[in-house]
Amino acid sequence: MSERPTWRKAKASGPEEGACVELADLAAVVGIRDSKDPGAGHLRLSREALASLFREVGPGPG
């Protein structure tokens, strides 16, 4: 039986924020999903791909 991943949302995200994602360590990859609809599934990205995505979109607000 596999262990359930721990999904984490940014501390800067408040309950009234509408555009939040959650990340989870899935061993060889990182999971990323919409915090408003976690049951819709998730993307699986390599750590390198996730780092590239963060460089591309830049820092968040605040």
mmCIF file with all atom_site columns, N, CA, C and O in Angstrom, residues 4 7 9-10 12 23 25-27 30 41-42 45-46 50-51 56 58 60:
data_model
loop_
_atom_site.group_PDB
_atom_site.id
_atom_site.type_symbol
_atom_site.label_atom_id
_atom_site.label_alt_id
_atom_site.label_comp_id
_atom_site.label_asym_id
_atom_site.label_entity_id
_atom_site.label_seq_id
_atom_site.pdbx_PDB_ins_code
_atom_site.Cartn_x
_atom_site.Cartn_y
_atom_site.Cartn_z
_atom_site.occupancy
_atom_site.B_iso_or_equiv
_atom_site.pdbx_formal_charge
_atom_site.auth_seq_id
_atom_site.auth_comp_id
_atom_site.auth_asym_id
_atom_site.auth_atom_id
_atom_site.pdbx_PDB_model_num
ATOM 1  N N  . ARG A 1 4  ? 0.074  8.143  1.185   1.00 0.00 ? 4  ARG A N  1
ATOM 2  C CA . ARG A 1 4  ? -0.560 9.300  0.546   1.00 0.00 ? 4  ARG A CA 1
ATOM 3  C C  . ARG A 1 4  ? 0.376  10.495 0.605   1.00 0.00 ? 4  ARG A C  1
ATOM 4  O O  . ARG A 1 4  ? 0.984  10.753 1.633   1.00 0.00 ? 4  ARG A O  1
ATOM 5  N N  . TRP A 1 7  ? 0.237  17.299 0.451   1.00 0.00 ? 7  TRP A N  1
ATOM 6  C CA . TRP A 1 7  ? 0.118  18.455 -0.441  1.00 0.00 ? 7  TRP A CA 1
ATOM 7  C C  . TRP A 1 7  ? 0.291  19.729 0.364   1.00 0.00 ? 7  TRP A C  1
ATOM 8  O O  . TRP A 1 7  ? -0.271 19.855 1.451   1.00 0.00 ? 7  TRP A O  1
ATOM 9  N N  . LYS A 1 9  ? 0.348  24.093 0.228   1.00 0.00 ? 9  LYS A N  1
ATOM 10 C CA . LYS A 1 9  ? 0.033  25.346 -0.463  1.00 0.00 ? 9  LYS A CA 1
ATOM 11 C C  . LYS A 1 9  ? 0.952  26.425 0.094   1.00 0.00 ? 9  LYS A C  1
ATOM 12 O O  . LYS A 1 9  ? 1.330  26.378 1.256   1.00 0.00 ? 9  LYS A O  1
ATOM 13 N N  . ALA A 1 10 ? 1.290  27.421 -0.721  1.00 0.00 ? 10 ALA A N  1
ATOM 14 C CA . ALA A 1 10 ? 2.170  28.502 -0.273  1.00 0.00 ? 10 ALA A CA 1
ATOM 15 C C  . ALA A 1 10 ? 1.587  29.198 0.945   1.00 0.00 ? 10 ALA A C  1
ATOM 16 O O  . ALA A 1 10 ? 0.380  29.409 1.033   1.00 0.00 ? 10 ALA A O  1
ATOM 17 N N  . ALA A 1 12 ? 1.795  32.214 1.607   1.00 0.00 ? 12 ALA A N  1
ATOM 18 C CA . ALA A 1 12 ? 1.245  33.503 1.182   1.00 0.00 ? 12 ALA A CA 1
ATOM 19 C C  . ALA A 1 12 ? -0.188 33.385 0.683   1.00 0.00 ? 12 ALA A C  1
ATOM 20 O O  . ALA A 1 12 ? -0.874 34.385 0.548   1.00 0.00 ? 12 ALA A O  1
ATOM 21 N N  . LEU A 1 23 ? 1.764  21.732 -4.040  1.00 0.00 ? 23 LEU A N  1
ATOM 22 C CA . LEU A 1 23 ? 2.847  20.862 -4.475  1.00 0.00 ? 23 LEU A CA 1
ATOM 23 C C  . LEU A 1 23 ? 2.986  19.700 -3.510  1.00 0.00 ? 23 LEU A C  1
ATOM 24 O O  . LEU A 1 23 ? 2.691  19.833 -2.322  1.00 0.00 ? 23 LEU A O  1
ATOM 25 N N  . ASP A 1 25 ? 5.769  16.188 -2.793  1.00 0.00 ? 25 ASP A N  1
ATOM 26 C CA . ASP A 1 25 ? 6.919  15.372 -3.143  1.00 0.00 ? 25 ASP A CA 1
ATOM 27 C C  . ASP A 1 25 ? 6.407  13.968 -3.456  1.00 0.00 ? 25 ASP A C  1
ATOM 28 O O  . ASP A 1 25 ? 5.864  13.292 -2.579  1.00 0.00 ? 25 ASP A O  1
ATOM 29 N N  . LEU A 1 26 ? 6.553  13.541 -4.693  1.00 0.00 ? 26 LEU A N  1
ATOM 30 C CA . LEU A 1 26 ? 6.084  12.216 -5.111  1.00 0.00 ? 26 LEU A CA 1
ATOM 31 C C  . LEU A 1 26 ? 7.275  11.307 -5.424  1.00 0.00 ? 26 LEU A C  1
ATOM 32 O O  . LEU A 1 26 ? 7.265  10.570 -6.400  1.00 0.00 ? 26 LEU A O  1
ATOM 33 N N  . ALA A 1 27 ? 8.309  11.392 -4.622  1.00 0.00 ? 27 ALA A N  1
ATOM 34 C CA . ALA A 1 27 ? 9.546  10.607 -4.754  1.00 0.00 ? 27 ALA A CA 1
ATOM 35 C C  . ALA A 1 27 ? 10.357 11.093 -5.950  1.00 0.00 ? 27 ALA A C  1
ATOM 36 O O  . ALA A 1 27 ? 11.084 12.059 -5.821  1.00 0.00 ? 27 ALA A O  1
ATOM 37 N N  . VAL A 1 30 ? 7.659  15.778 -8.739  1.00 0.00 ? 30 VAL A N  1
ATOM 38 C CA . VAL A 1 30 ? 6.870  16.670 -7.892  1.00 0.00 ? 30 VAL A CA 1
ATOM 39 C C  . VAL A 1 30 ? 5.472  16.757 -8.481  1.00 0.00 ? 30 VAL A C  1
ATOM 40 O O  . VAL A 1 30 ? 5.311  16.919 -9.698  1.00 0.00 ? 30 VAL A O  1
ATOM 41 N N  . GLY A 1 41 ? -7.179 15.868 -10.273 1.00 0.00 ? 41 GLY A N  1
ATOM 42 C CA . GLY A 1 41 ? -5.931 15.256 -10.700 1.00 0.00 ? 41 GLY A CA 1
ATOM 43 C C  . GLY A 1 41 ? -4.763 16.214 -10.526 1.00 0.00 ? 41 GLY A C  1
ATOM 44 O O  . GLY A 1 41 ? -4.923 17.317 -10.014 1.00 0.00 ? 41 GLY A O  1
ATOM 45 N N  . HIS A 1 42 ? -3.602 15.772 -10.966 1.00 0.00 ? 42 HIS A N  1
ATOM 46 C CA . HIS A 1 42 ? -2.406 16.592 -10.819 1.00 0.00 ? 42 HIS A CA 1
ATOM 47 C C  . HIS A 1 42 ? -1.418 16.315 -11.946 1.00 0.00 ? 42 HIS A C  1
ATOM 48 O O  . HIS A 1 42 ? -1.502 15.283 -12.611 1.00 0.00 ? 42 HIS A O  1
ATOM 49 N N  . LEU A 1 45 ? 5.805  16.574 -12.515 1.00 0.00 ? 45 LEU A N  1
ATOM 50 C CA . LEU A 1 45 ? 6.938  17.242 -13.149 1.00 0.00 ? 45 LEU A CA 1
ATOM 51 C C  . LEU A 1 45 ? 8.243  16.808 -12.498 1.00 0.00 ? 45 LEU A C  1
ATOM 52 O O  . LEU A 1 45 ? 8.291  16.616 -11.286 1.00 0.00 ? 45 LEU A O  1
ATOM 53 N N  . SER A 1 46 ? 9.286  16.715 -13.315 1.00 0.00 ? 46 SER A N  1
ATOM 54 C CA . SER A 1 46 ? 10.606 16.500 -12.726 1.00 0.00 ? 46 SER A CA 1
ATOM 55 C C  . SER A 1 46 ? 10.978 17.753 -11.944 1.00 0.00 ? 46 SER A C  1
ATOM 56 O O  . SER A 1 46 ? 10.425 18.837 -12.167 1.00 0.00 ? 46 SER A O  1
ATOM 57 N N  . LEU A 1 50 ? 10.088 21.688 -12.896 1.00 0.00 ? 50 LEU A N  1
ATOM 58 C CA . LEU A 1 50 ? 9.430  22.600 -11.966 1.00 0.00 ? 50 LEU A CA 1
ATOM 59 C C  . LEU A 1 50 ? 10.288 23.839 -11.735 1.00 0.00 ? 50 LEU A C  1
ATOM 60 O O  . LEU A 1 50 ? 9.778  24.965 -11.732 1.00 0.00 ? 50 LEU A O  1
ATOM 61 N N  . ALA A 1 51 ? 11.599 23.669 -11.570 1.00 0.00 ? 51 ALA A N  1
ATOM 62 C CA . ALA A 1 51 ? 12.500 24.812 -11.399 1.00 0.00 ? 51 ALA A CA 1
ATOM 63 C C  . ALA A 1 51 ? 12.457 25.711 -12.626 1.00 0.00 ? 51 ALA A C  1
ATOM 64 O O  . ALA A 1 51 ? 12.436 26.943 -12.511 1.00 0.00 ? 51 ALA A O  1
ATOM 65 N N  . GLU A 1 56 ? 10.510 30.739 -15.239 1.00 0.00 ? 56 GLU A N  1
ATOM 66 C CA . GLU A 1 56 ? 9.727  31.335 -16.324 1.00 0.00 ? 56 GLU A CA 1
ATOM 67 C C  . GLU A 1 56 ? 8.639  32.272 -15.821 1.00 0.00 ? 56 GLU A C  1
ATOM 68 O O  . GLU A 1 56 ? 8.441  33.350 -16.355 1.00 0.00 ? 56 GLU A O  1
ATOM 69 N N  . GLY A 1 58 ? 8.411  33.605 -12.732 1.00 0.00 ? 58 GLY A N  1
ATOM 70 C CA . GLY A 1 58 ? 8.919  34.623 -11.808 1.00 0.00 ? 58 GLY A CA 1
ATOM 71 C C  . GLY A 1 58 ? 8.287  34.536 -10.439 1.00 0.00 ? 58 GLY A C  1
ATOM 72 O O  . GLY A 1 58 ? 7.450  33.670 -10.170 1.00 0.00 ? 58 GLY A O  1
ATOM 73 N N  . GLY A 1 60 ? 6.016  35.287 -7.191  1.00 0.00 ? 60 GLY A N  1
ATOM 74 C CA . GLY A 1 60 ? 4.595  35.608 -7.017  1.00 0.00 ? 60 GLY A CA 1
ATOM 75 C C  . GLY A 1 60 ? 4.411  36.979 -6.389  1.00 0.00 ? 60 GLY A C  1
ATOM 76 O O  . GLY A 1 60 ? 5.385  37.673 -6.096  1.00 0.00 ? 60 GLY A O  1
#
